Amino acid sequence: MGKRGQLYEGKAKKVFETDDPELLIVSYKDDATAFNGQKKGQIADKGVVNNIMSNILFGILEDAGVPTHLVKQLSDRETLVKRVRILPLEVIIRNVAAGSFSQRYGVEEGSPLARTVLEFSYKNDALGDPLINDDHILALELSTEAELARVRDYAFKVNEVMKEFFRARGLKLIDFKIEFGVDSKGTILLADEISPDTCRLWDAETNEKMDKDRFRRDLGKVEETYRAVLDRVKG
Ligand code: UDP
């Protein structure tokens, strides 16, 4: 697949056009940011870990009935994906209280939740990705009702599949963020990435944090932890 010009550069990935207008190449970087870009750094080989891990998980989710943008991994850092229009929503699922949920509602990190929480943030860096609800999304026409219903449905399905996947690998899936896009036919596809950047994963035995919180909170062993998560994902 011939690689053409760069379409976009984000905080963690670059996106390139290809000879096929329906296909793009995503290239994962080692750049790390946190707190809406205020903290910046590099995590050696993070791009490799996130690319490979995302593709393994997208493959499993696809088999479980969640359509994804994945076409084919091209190299350690590059993957061919379907072109989509990303819905400007961060779809967050929480199984256990942590991060901004713990702060906002005053609950200790690690507290169990009486039910799974689905929450949305409006993807808008200038506004700091504010929390948003279903009514806001429809009032602002960020998605249609049918798209929203499908996104909710897929998000819970992704959670069920991933919880079991990580449980079998000695990891607790605390929370995660996913993004969806719409392809040229109007089909909703799971897009972006699933990685230690976008999931909170705690060791099932020790509760050690095995995700981007090691970078956010300066906990050390950042590179080693990303590599260890990939090793467990590979099984
Ligand atoms: N998350 C993400 N990108 C964001 C915000 C959150 O991938 O821009 C992930 C984060 O890694 C965690 C989950 O979504 O797994 C919930 O994050 P939270 O709202 O607690 O925000 P944080 O504490 O990460 O700022």
XYZ file of C-alpha atoms and ligand atoms in Angstrom:
260
model
C 0.000 0.000 0.000
C 1.726 3.170 -1.190
C 2.152 5.732 1.566
C 1.346 9.325 0.566
C 1.366 12.627 2.421
C 0.796 13.146 6.116
C -2.830 13.963 6.868
C -2.548 14.713 10.547
C -0.192 14.576 13.508
C -1.669 14.041 16.950
C -0.100 13.712 20.366
C 0.696 9.998 20.043
C 0.251 9.146 16.356
C 0.748 10.398 12.814
C -1.756 9.579 10.084
C -0.861 9.258 6.389
C -2.970 8.993 3.259
C -2.460 6.045 0.892
C -3.119 5.315 -2.785
C -6.586 4.134 -1.683
C -8.818 7.030 -0.521
C -10.633 4.658 1.870
C -7.449 3.578 3.679
C -4.987 5.385 5.955
C -1.709 4.451 7.634
C -1.371 5.156 11.362
C 2.172 5.542 12.719
C 2.595 5.308 16.510
C 5.093 7.652 18.217
C 6.939 7.364 21.540
C 5.739 10.841 22.596
C 3.701 10.880 25.794
C 1.505 13.678 27.095
C -0.743 13.981 30.127
C -3.020 16.527 31.779
C -4.284 17.920 28.463
C -0.750 18.292 27.080
C 0.750 20.098 30.081
C 3.117 17.210 30.918
C 5.262 16.023 28.019
C 7.816 13.259 27.657
C 8.959 10.205 25.746
C 8.465 6.546 26.592
C 10.957 4.402 24.651
C 9.193 1.913 22.349
C 5.723 2.948 23.559
C 4.725 3.296 19.894
C 5.654 -0.322 19.238
C 3.799 -1.595 22.320
C 0.662 0.449 21.611
C 0.547 -0.506 17.930
C 0.929 -4.246 18.512
C -1.343 -4.343 21.568
C -4.104 -2.355 19.826
C -4.030 -4.671 16.853
C -4.236 -7.826 18.989
C -7.225 -6.397 20.874
C -8.964 -5.075 17.757
C -8.647 -8.554 16.218
C -10.262 -10.167 19.270
C -13.029 -7.555 19.402
C -13.726 -7.944 15.690
C -14.163 -11.713 16.263
C -16.528 -10.893 19.148
C -18.742 -8.817 16.839
C -17.420 -5.289 17.307
C -16.400 -3.878 13.887
C -13.065 -2.016 13.975
C -10.984 0.133 11.649
C -8.122 -2.418 11.610
C -7.062 -3.668 8.176
C -3.511 -4.944 8.637
C -0.377 -4.326 10.689
C 2.395 -3.127 8.353
C 5.339 -2.959 10.774
C 6.141 -2.589 14.479
C 4.853 0.980 14.464
C 2.572 1.204 11.426
C -0.904 -0.131 10.701
C -3.241 0.137 7.729
C -6.730 1.219 8.848
C -10.065 2.163 7.280
C -10.623 5.895 6.916
C -13.327 7.085 9.285
C -14.738 10.375 10.530
C -13.970 10.189 14.249
C -16.955 11.069 16.450
C -15.753 13.874 18.768
C -16.417 11.739 21.847
C -14.172 9.985 24.319
C -16.157 6.966 25.439
C -15.039 5.963 28.925
C -16.019 2.787 30.741
C -15.323 2.403 34.459
C -15.363 -0.862 36.393
C -13.587 0.500 39.486
C -13.255 4.106 40.753
C -10.009 5.825 39.695
C -8.579 8.990 38.172
C -10.950 11.851 37.440
C -13.972 9.855 38.708
C -12.358 9.462 42.133
C -11.430 13.148 42.222
C -14.769 14.474 41.000
C -16.968 12.374 43.297
C -14.607 12.020 46.268
C -14.290 8.219 46.190
C -11.039 6.460 46.960
C -9.204 4.925 43.998
C -9.861 1.213 43.856
C -13.369 1.457 45.352
C -15.756 -0.979 43.680
C -18.714 0.525 41.807
C -22.290 -0.764 42.204
C -22.582 -0.797 38.410
C -20.464 -0.270 35.337
C -20.263 3.406 34.386
C -20.253 4.668 30.813
C -19.295 8.303 30.499
C -18.574 10.622 27.600
C -16.137 13.492 27.219
C -16.440 15.988 24.387
C -13.167 15.703 22.414
C -12.140 19.338 22.361
C -8.645 20.272 23.575
C -9.470 23.989 23.802
C -12.276 23.191 26.265
C -10.246 20.537 28.109
C -12.425 17.589 26.982
C -15.414 18.352 29.257
C -17.737 15.661 30.617
C -20.880 15.513 28.471
C -24.113 13.479 28.590
C -26.374 11.884 25.964
C -28.699 14.895 25.803
C -25.760 17.286 25.331
C -24.401 15.078 22.531
C -27.727 15.123 20.658
C -28.353 18.831 21.332
C -24.917 19.668 19.901
C -25.418 17.172 17.033
C -22.127 15.425 17.810
C -23.769 12.142 16.741
C -27.198 10.865 15.707
C -29.428 8.942 18.111
C -28.818 5.723 16.179
C -25.038 6.233 16.304
C -25.174 6.992 20.023
C -27.194 3.849 20.769
C -24.726 1.738 18.805
C -21.700 3.365 20.467
C -23.138 2.616 23.937
C -23.890 -0.953 22.956
C -20.410 -1.574 21.512
C -18.702 0.101 24.488
C -20.289 -2.334 26.974
C -19.468 -5.246 24.672
C -15.828 -4.089 24.443
C -15.761 -3.982 28.253
C -17.064 -7.531 28.658
C -14.548 -8.921 26.144
C -11.593 -6.943 27.503
C -12.342 -7.604 31.199
C -12.183 -11.349 30.553
C -9.139 -11.026 28.266
C -7.111 -9.145 30.884
C -8.415 -11.251 33.791
C -6.970 -14.329 32.087
C -3.620 -12.487 31.939
C -3.462 -11.455 35.584
C -4.639 -7.865 35.043
C -7.670 -5.981 36.357
C -9.318 -3.638 33.840
C -10.114 -0.614 36.014
C -11.269 1.777 33.281
C -10.546 2.674 29.671
C -11.249 5.162 26.899
C -12.222 4.235 23.354
C -13.167 6.216 20.260
C -15.466 5.399 17.380
C -15.594 6.569 13.788
C -18.054 6.445 10.894
C -16.857 5.022 7.555
C -17.934 6.119 4.058
C -20.960 3.771 4.245
C -22.112 5.177 7.594
C -20.971 2.120 9.570
C -19.752 2.733 13.126
C -16.268 1.299 13.664
C -14.121 1.099 16.790
C -11.065 3.247 15.955
C -8.059 4.964 17.573
C -6.154 2.634 19.957
C -6.418 0.400 23.010
C -3.178 0.457 24.987
C -1.643 1.243 28.390
C -2.106 4.901 27.335
C -5.868 4.471 27.221
C -6.610 1.765 29.818
C -6.012 1.537 33.559
C -4.655 -1.951 34.248
C -3.698 -3.129 37.730
C -1.838 -6.328 38.529
C -4.459 -8.763 39.839
C -2.261 -9.913 42.753
C -0.469 -6.759 43.888
C -2.670 -3.944 42.459
C 0.503 -2.459 40.985
C -0.388 0.136 38.329
C 0.578 -1.134 34.884
C -0.460 1.749 32.646
C 0.098 5.413 31.821
C -0.405 6.428 35.472
C 3.279 5.399 35.914
C 4.130 8.330 33.589
C 1.391 10.713 34.795
C 2.342 10.235 38.459
C 6.109 9.682 38.062
C 5.939 6.161 39.522
C 9.049 4.926 37.647
C 9.584 1.744 35.582
C 7.493 3.248 32.767
C 9.139 1.561 29.748
C 9.429 -1.781 31.581
C 5.759 -1.684 32.459
C 4.573 -1.005 28.881
C 6.749 -3.903 27.704
C 5.440 -6.182 30.493
C 1.828 -5.419 29.541
C 2.537 -6.302 25.900
C 4.204 -9.568 26.996
C 1.082 -10.498 28.983
C -1.212 -9.490 26.100
C 0.784 -11.693 23.729
C 0.293 -14.509 26.299
N -8.206 8.446 29.097
C -7.582 8.542 27.873
N -7.463 9.778 27.288
C -7.936 10.910 27.846
C -8.576 10.804 29.100
C -8.699 9.560 29.695
O -7.169 7.537 27.308
O -7.798 11.983 27.270
C -8.342 7.128 29.752
C -7.463 7.002 30.982
O -6.217 6.424 30.655
C -8.274 6.080 31.858
C -9.724 6.382 31.479
O -9.674 6.985 30.191
O -8.003 4.717 31.551
C -10.440 7.290 32.440
O -9.664 8.454 32.616
P -10.081 9.593 33.647
O -11.342 10.225 33.200
O -10.042 9.030 35.013
O -9.009 10.732 33.435
P -7.515 10.868 33.922
O -7.493 10.552 35.372
O -6.765 9.920 33.058
O -7.210 12.292 33.602
